[in-house]
JSON list of C-alpha atoms in Angstrom, two decimals:
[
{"chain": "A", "resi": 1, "resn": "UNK", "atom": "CA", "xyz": [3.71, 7.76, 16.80]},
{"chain": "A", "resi": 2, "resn": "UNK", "atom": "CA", "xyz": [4.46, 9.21, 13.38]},
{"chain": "A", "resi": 3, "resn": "UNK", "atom": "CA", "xyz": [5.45, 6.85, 10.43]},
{"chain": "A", "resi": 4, "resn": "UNK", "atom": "CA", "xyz": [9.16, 8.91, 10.51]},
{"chain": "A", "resi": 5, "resn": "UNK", "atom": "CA", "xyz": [9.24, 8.10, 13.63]},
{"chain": "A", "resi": 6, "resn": "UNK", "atom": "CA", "xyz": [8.50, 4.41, 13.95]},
{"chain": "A", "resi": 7, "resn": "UNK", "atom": "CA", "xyz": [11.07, 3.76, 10.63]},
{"chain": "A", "resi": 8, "resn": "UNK", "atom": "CA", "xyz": [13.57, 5.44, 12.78]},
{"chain": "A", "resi": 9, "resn": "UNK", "atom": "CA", "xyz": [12.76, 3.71, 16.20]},
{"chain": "A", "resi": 10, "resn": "UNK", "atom": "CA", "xyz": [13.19, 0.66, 13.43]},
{"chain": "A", "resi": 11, "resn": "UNK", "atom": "CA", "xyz": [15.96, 1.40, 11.48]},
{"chain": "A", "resi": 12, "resn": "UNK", "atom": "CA", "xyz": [14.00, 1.14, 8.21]},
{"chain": "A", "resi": 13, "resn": "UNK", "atom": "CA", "xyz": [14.91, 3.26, 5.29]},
{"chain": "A", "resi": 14, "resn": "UNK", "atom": "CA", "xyz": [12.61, 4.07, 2.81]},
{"chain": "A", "resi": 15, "resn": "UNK", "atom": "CA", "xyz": [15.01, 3.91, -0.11]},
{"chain": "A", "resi": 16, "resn": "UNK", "atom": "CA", "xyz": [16.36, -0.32, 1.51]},
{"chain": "A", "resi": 17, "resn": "UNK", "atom": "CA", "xyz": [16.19, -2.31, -1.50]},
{"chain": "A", "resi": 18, "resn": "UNK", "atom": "CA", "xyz": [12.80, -4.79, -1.81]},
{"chain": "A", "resi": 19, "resn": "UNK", "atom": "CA", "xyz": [13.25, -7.70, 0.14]},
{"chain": "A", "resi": 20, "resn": "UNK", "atom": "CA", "xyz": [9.50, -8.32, 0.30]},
{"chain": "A", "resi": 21, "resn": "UNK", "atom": "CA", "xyz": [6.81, -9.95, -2.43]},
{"chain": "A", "resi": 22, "resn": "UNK", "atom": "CA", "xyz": [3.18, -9.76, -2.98]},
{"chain": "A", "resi": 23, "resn": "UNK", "atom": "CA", "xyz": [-0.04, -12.05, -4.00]},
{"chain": "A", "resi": 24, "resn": "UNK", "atom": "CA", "xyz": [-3.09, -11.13, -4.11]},
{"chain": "A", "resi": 25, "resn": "UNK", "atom": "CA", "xyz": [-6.59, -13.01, -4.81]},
{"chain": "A", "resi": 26, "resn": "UNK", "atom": "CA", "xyz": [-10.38, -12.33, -5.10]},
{"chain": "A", "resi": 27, "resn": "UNK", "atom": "CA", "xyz": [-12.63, -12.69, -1.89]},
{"chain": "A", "resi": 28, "resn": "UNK", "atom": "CA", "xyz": [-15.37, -14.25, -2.80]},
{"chain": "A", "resi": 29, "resn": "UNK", "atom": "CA", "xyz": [-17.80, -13.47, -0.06]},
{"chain": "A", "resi": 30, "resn": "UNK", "atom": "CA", "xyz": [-16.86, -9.88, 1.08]},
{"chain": "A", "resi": 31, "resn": "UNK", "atom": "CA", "xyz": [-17.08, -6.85, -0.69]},
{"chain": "A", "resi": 32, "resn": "UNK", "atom": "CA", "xyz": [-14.17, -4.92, 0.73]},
{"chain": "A", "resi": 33, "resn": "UNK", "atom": "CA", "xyz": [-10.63, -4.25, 0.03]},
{"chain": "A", "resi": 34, "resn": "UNK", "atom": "CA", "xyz": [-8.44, -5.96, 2.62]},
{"chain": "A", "resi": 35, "resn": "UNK", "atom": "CA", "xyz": [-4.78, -6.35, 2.96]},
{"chain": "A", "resi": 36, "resn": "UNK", "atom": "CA", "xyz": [-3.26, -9.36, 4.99]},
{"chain": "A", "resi": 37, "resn": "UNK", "atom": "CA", "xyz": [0.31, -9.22, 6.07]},
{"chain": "A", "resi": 38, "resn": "UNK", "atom": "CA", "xyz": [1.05, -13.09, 6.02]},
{"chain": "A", "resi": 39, "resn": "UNK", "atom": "CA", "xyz": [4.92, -11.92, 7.10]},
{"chain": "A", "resi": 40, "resn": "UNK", "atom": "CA", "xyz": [6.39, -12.21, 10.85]},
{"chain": "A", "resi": 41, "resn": "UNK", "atom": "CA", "xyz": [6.76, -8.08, 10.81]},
{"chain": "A", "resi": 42, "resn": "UNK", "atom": "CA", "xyz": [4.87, -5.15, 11.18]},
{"chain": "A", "resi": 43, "resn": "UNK", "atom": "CA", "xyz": [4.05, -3.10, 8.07]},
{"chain": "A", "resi": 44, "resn": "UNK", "atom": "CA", "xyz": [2.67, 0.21, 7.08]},
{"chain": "A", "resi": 45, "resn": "UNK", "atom": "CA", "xyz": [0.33, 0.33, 4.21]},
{"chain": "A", "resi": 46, "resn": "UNK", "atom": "CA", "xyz": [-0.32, 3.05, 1.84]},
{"chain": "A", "resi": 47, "resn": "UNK", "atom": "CA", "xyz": [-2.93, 2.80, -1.52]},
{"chain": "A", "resi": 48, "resn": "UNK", "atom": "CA", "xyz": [-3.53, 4.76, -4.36]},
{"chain": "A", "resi": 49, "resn": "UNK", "atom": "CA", "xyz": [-7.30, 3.97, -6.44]},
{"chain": "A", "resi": 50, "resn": "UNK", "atom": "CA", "xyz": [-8.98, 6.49, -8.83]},
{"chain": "A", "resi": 51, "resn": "UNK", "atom": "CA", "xyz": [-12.60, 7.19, -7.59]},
{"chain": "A", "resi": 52, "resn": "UNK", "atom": "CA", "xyz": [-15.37, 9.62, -9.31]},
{"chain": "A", "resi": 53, "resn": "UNK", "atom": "CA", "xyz": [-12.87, 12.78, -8.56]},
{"chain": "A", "resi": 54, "resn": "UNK", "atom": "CA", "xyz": [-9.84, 11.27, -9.54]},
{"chain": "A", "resi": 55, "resn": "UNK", "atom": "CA", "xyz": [-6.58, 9.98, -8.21]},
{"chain": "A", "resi": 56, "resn": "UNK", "atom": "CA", "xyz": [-5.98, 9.49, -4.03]},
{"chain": "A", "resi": 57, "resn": "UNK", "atom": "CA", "xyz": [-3.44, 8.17, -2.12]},
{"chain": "A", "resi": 58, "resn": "UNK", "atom": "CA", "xyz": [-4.00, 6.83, 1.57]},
{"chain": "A", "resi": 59, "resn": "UNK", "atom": "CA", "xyz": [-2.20, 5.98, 4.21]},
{"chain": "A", "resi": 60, "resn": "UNK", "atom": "CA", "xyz": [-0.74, 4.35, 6.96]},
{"chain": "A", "resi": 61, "resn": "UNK", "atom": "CA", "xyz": [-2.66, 1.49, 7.90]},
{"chain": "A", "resi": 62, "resn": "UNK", "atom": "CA", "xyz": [-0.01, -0.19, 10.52]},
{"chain": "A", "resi": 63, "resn": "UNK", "atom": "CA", "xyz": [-0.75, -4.26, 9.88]},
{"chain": "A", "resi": 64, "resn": "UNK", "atom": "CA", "xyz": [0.49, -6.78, 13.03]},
{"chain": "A", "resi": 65, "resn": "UNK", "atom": "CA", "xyz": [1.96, -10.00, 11.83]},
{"chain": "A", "resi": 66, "resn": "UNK", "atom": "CA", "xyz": [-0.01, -12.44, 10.23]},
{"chain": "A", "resi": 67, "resn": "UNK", "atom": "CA", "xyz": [-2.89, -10.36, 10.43]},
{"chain": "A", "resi": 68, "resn": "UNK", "atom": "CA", "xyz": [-5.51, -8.39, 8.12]},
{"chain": "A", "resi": 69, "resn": "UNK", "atom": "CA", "xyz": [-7.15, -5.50, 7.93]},
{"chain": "A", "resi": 70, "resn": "UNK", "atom": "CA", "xyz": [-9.75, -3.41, 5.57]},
{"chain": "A", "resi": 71, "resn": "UNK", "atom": "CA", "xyz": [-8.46, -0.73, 4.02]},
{"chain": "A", "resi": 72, "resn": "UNK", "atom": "CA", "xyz": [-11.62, 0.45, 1.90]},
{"chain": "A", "resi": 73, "resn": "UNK", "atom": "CA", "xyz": [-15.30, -0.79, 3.12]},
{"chain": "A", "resi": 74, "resn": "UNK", "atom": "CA", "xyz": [-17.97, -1.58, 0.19]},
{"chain": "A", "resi": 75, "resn": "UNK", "atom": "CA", "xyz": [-17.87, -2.23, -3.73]},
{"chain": "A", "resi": 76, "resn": "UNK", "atom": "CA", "xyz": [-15.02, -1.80, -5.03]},
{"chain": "A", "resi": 77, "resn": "UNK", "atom": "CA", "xyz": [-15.17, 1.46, -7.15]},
{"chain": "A", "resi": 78, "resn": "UNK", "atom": "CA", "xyz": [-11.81, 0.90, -9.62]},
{"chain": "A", "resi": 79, "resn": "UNK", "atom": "CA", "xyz": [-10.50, -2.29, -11.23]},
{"chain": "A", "resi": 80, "resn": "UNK", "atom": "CA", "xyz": [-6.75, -1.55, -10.37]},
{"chain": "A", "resi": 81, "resn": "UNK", "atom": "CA", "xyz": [-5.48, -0.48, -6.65]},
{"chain": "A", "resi": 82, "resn": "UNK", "atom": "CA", "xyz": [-1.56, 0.29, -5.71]},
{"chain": "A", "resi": 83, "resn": "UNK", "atom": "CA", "xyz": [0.04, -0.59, -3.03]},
{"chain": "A", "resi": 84, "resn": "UNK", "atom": "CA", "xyz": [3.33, 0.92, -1.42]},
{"chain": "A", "resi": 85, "resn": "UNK", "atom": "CA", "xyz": [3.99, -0.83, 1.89]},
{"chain": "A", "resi": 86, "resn": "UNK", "atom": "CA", "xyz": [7.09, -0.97, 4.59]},
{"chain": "A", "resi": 87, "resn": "UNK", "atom": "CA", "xyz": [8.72, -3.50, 6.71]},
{"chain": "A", "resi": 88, "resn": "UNK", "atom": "CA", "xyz": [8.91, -1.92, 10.17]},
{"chain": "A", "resi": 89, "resn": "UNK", "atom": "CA", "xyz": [10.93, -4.49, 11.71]},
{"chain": "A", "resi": 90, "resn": "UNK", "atom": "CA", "xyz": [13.33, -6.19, 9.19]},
{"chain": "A", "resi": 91, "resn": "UNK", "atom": "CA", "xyz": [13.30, -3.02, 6.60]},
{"chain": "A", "resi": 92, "resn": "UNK", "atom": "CA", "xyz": [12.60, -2.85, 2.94]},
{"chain": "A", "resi": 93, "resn": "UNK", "atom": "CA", "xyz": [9.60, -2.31, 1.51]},
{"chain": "A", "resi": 94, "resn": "UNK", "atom": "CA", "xyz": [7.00, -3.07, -1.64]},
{"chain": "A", "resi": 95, "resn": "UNK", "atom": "CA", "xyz": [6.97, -0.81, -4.42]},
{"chain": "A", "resi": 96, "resn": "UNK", "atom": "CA", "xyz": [6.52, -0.63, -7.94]},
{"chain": "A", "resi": 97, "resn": "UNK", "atom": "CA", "xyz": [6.98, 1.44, -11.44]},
{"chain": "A", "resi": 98, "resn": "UNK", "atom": "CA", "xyz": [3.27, 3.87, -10.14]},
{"chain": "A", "resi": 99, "resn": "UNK", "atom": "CA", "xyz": [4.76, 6.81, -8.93]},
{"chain": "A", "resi": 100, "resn": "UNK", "atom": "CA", "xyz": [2.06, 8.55, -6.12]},
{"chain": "A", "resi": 101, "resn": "UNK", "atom": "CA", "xyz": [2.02, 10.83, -3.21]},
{"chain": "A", "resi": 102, "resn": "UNK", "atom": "CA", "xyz": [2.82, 9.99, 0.09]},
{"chain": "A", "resi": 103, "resn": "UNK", "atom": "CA", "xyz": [3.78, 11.73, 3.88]},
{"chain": "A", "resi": 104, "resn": "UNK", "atom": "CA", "xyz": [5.34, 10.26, 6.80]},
{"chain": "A", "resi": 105, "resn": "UNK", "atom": "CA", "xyz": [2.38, 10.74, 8.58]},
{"chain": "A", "resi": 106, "resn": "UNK", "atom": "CA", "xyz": [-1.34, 9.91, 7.92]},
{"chain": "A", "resi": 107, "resn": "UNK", "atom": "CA", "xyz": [-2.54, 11.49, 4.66]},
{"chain": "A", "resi": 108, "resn": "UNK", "atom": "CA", "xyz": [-5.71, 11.66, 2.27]},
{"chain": "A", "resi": 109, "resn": "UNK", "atom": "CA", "xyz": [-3.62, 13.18, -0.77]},
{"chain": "A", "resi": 110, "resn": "UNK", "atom": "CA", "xyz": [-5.98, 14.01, -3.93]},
{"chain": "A", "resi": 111, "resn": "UNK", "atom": "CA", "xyz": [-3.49, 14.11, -7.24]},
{"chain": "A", "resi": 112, "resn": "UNK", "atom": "CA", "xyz": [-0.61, 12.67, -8.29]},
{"chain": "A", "resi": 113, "resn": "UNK", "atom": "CA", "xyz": [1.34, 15.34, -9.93]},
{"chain": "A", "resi": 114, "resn": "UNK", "atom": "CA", "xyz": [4.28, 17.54, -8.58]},
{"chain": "A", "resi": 115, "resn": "UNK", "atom": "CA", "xyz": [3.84, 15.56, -5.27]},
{"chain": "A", "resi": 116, "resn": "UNK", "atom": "CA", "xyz": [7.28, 17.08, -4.37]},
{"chain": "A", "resi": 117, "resn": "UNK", "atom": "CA", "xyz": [6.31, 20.86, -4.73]},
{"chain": "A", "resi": 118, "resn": "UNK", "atom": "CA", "xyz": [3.30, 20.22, -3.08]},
{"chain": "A", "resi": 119, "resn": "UNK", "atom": "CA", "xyz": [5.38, 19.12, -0.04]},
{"chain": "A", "resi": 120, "resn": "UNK", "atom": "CA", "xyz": [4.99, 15.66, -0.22]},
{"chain": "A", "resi": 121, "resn": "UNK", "atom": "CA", "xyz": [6.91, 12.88, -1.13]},
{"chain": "A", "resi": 122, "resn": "UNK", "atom": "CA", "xyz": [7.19, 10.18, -4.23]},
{"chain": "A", "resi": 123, "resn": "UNK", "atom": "CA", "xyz": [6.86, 6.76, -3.96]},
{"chain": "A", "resi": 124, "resn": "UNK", "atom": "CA", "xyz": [6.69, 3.60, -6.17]},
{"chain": "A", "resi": 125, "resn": "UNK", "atom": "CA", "xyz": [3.30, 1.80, -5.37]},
{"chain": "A", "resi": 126, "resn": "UNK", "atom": "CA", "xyz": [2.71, -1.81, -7.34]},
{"chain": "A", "resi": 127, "resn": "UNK", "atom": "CA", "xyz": [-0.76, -2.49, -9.22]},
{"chain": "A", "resi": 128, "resn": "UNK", "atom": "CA", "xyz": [-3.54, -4.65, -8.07]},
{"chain": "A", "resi": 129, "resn": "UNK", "atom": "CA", "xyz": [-5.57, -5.74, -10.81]},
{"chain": "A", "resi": 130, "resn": "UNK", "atom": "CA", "xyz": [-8.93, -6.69, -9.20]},
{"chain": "A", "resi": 131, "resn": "UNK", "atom": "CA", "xyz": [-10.69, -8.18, -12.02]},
{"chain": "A", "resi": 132, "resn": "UNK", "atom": "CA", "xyz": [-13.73, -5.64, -11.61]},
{"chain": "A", "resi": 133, "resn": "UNK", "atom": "CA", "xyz": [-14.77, -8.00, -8.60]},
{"chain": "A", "resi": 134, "resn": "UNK", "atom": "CA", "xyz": [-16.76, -6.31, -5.83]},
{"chain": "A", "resi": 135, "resn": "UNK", "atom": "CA", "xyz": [-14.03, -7.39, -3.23]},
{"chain": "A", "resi": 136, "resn": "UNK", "atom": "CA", "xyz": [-10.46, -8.59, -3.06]},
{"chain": "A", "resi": 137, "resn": "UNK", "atom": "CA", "xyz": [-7.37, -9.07, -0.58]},
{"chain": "A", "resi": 138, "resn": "UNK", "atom": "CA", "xyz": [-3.98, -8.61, -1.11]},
{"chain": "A", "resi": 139, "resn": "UNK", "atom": "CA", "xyz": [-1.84, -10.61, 1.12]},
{"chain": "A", "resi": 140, "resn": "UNK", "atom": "CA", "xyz": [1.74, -9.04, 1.56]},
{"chain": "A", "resi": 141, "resn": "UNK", "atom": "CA", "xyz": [3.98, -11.87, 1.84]},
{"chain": "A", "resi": 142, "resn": "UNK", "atom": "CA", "xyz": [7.89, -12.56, 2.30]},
{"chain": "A", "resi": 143, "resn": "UNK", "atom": "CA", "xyz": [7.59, -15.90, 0.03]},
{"chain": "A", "resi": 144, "resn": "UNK", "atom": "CA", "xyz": [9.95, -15.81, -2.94]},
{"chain": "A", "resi": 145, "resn": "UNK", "atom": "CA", "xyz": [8.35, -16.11, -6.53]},
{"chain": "A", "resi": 146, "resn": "UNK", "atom": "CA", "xyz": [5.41, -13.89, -6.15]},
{"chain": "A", "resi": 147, "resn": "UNK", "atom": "CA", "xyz": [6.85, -10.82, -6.81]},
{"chain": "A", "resi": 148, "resn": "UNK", "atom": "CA", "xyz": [5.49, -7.50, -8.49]},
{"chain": "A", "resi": 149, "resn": "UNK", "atom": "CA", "xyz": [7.55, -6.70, -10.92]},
{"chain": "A", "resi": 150, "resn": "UNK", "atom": "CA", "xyz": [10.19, -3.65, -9.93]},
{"chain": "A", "resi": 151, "resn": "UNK", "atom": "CA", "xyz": [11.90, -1.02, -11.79]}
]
């Protein structure tokens, strides 16, 4: 099922005001990039990294409650990650002031420029600052406090 369609099966609207929060910590043993959804709802995960031929955007990873998943396997290759993610069941989502390319659908999307000519859409993804360490997992969490900042 296509990301449109899930939001609308859910009733989420991309533009629902941020409800949601973030932290995020190194993993010491693993060198991957992981995100854990540590909320009671489903979420779809998008991320945006510069690599060797410049800026990417991925996306959807669809993350169950209260679980994790790897969204990049090996070394981390970039200090700083973004994140755009949406709350399937309750609505809202986690964004941020990085503006990147996304789709409702599954998408490798090289550049971040004129995403709207090129057909796609813009969305607001929040930075990860990794510390340069070889692996690290964001947890997506509903907990009040830890929030990335927000235009």
């Amino acid at each position: 099922m296509s990301l449109s369609a899930r939001l609308a099966r859910s009733g989420l609207r991309l533009a629902a005001p941020a409800a949601l929060f973030l932290f995020a910590g190194a993993v010491p043993a693993l060198a991957d990039l992981r995100m854990c959804n540590t909320t009671g709802s489903r979420v779809g995960v998008a991320i945006g990294y510069r690599d060797a031929q410049g800026w990417v955007t991925e996306g959807w990873w669809n993350i169950a409650p209260r679980a994790c998943e790897t969204l990049l396997r090996g070394t981390l290759a970039a200090r700083f990650y973004y994140v755009h993610a949406v709350d399937y069941d309750k609505g809202g989502e986690w964004t941020g002031k990085s503006i990147m390319c996304t789709r409702n659908k599954e998408f490798t999307i090289r550049g971040i420029e004129d995403c709207l000519s090129r057909g796609y859409d813009r969305s607001g993804f929040f930075e990860v600052d990794t510390g340069e360490q070889k692996g690290w997992t964001i947890q997506l969490t509903d907990t009040p406090g830890a929030a990335p900042p927000r235009p």
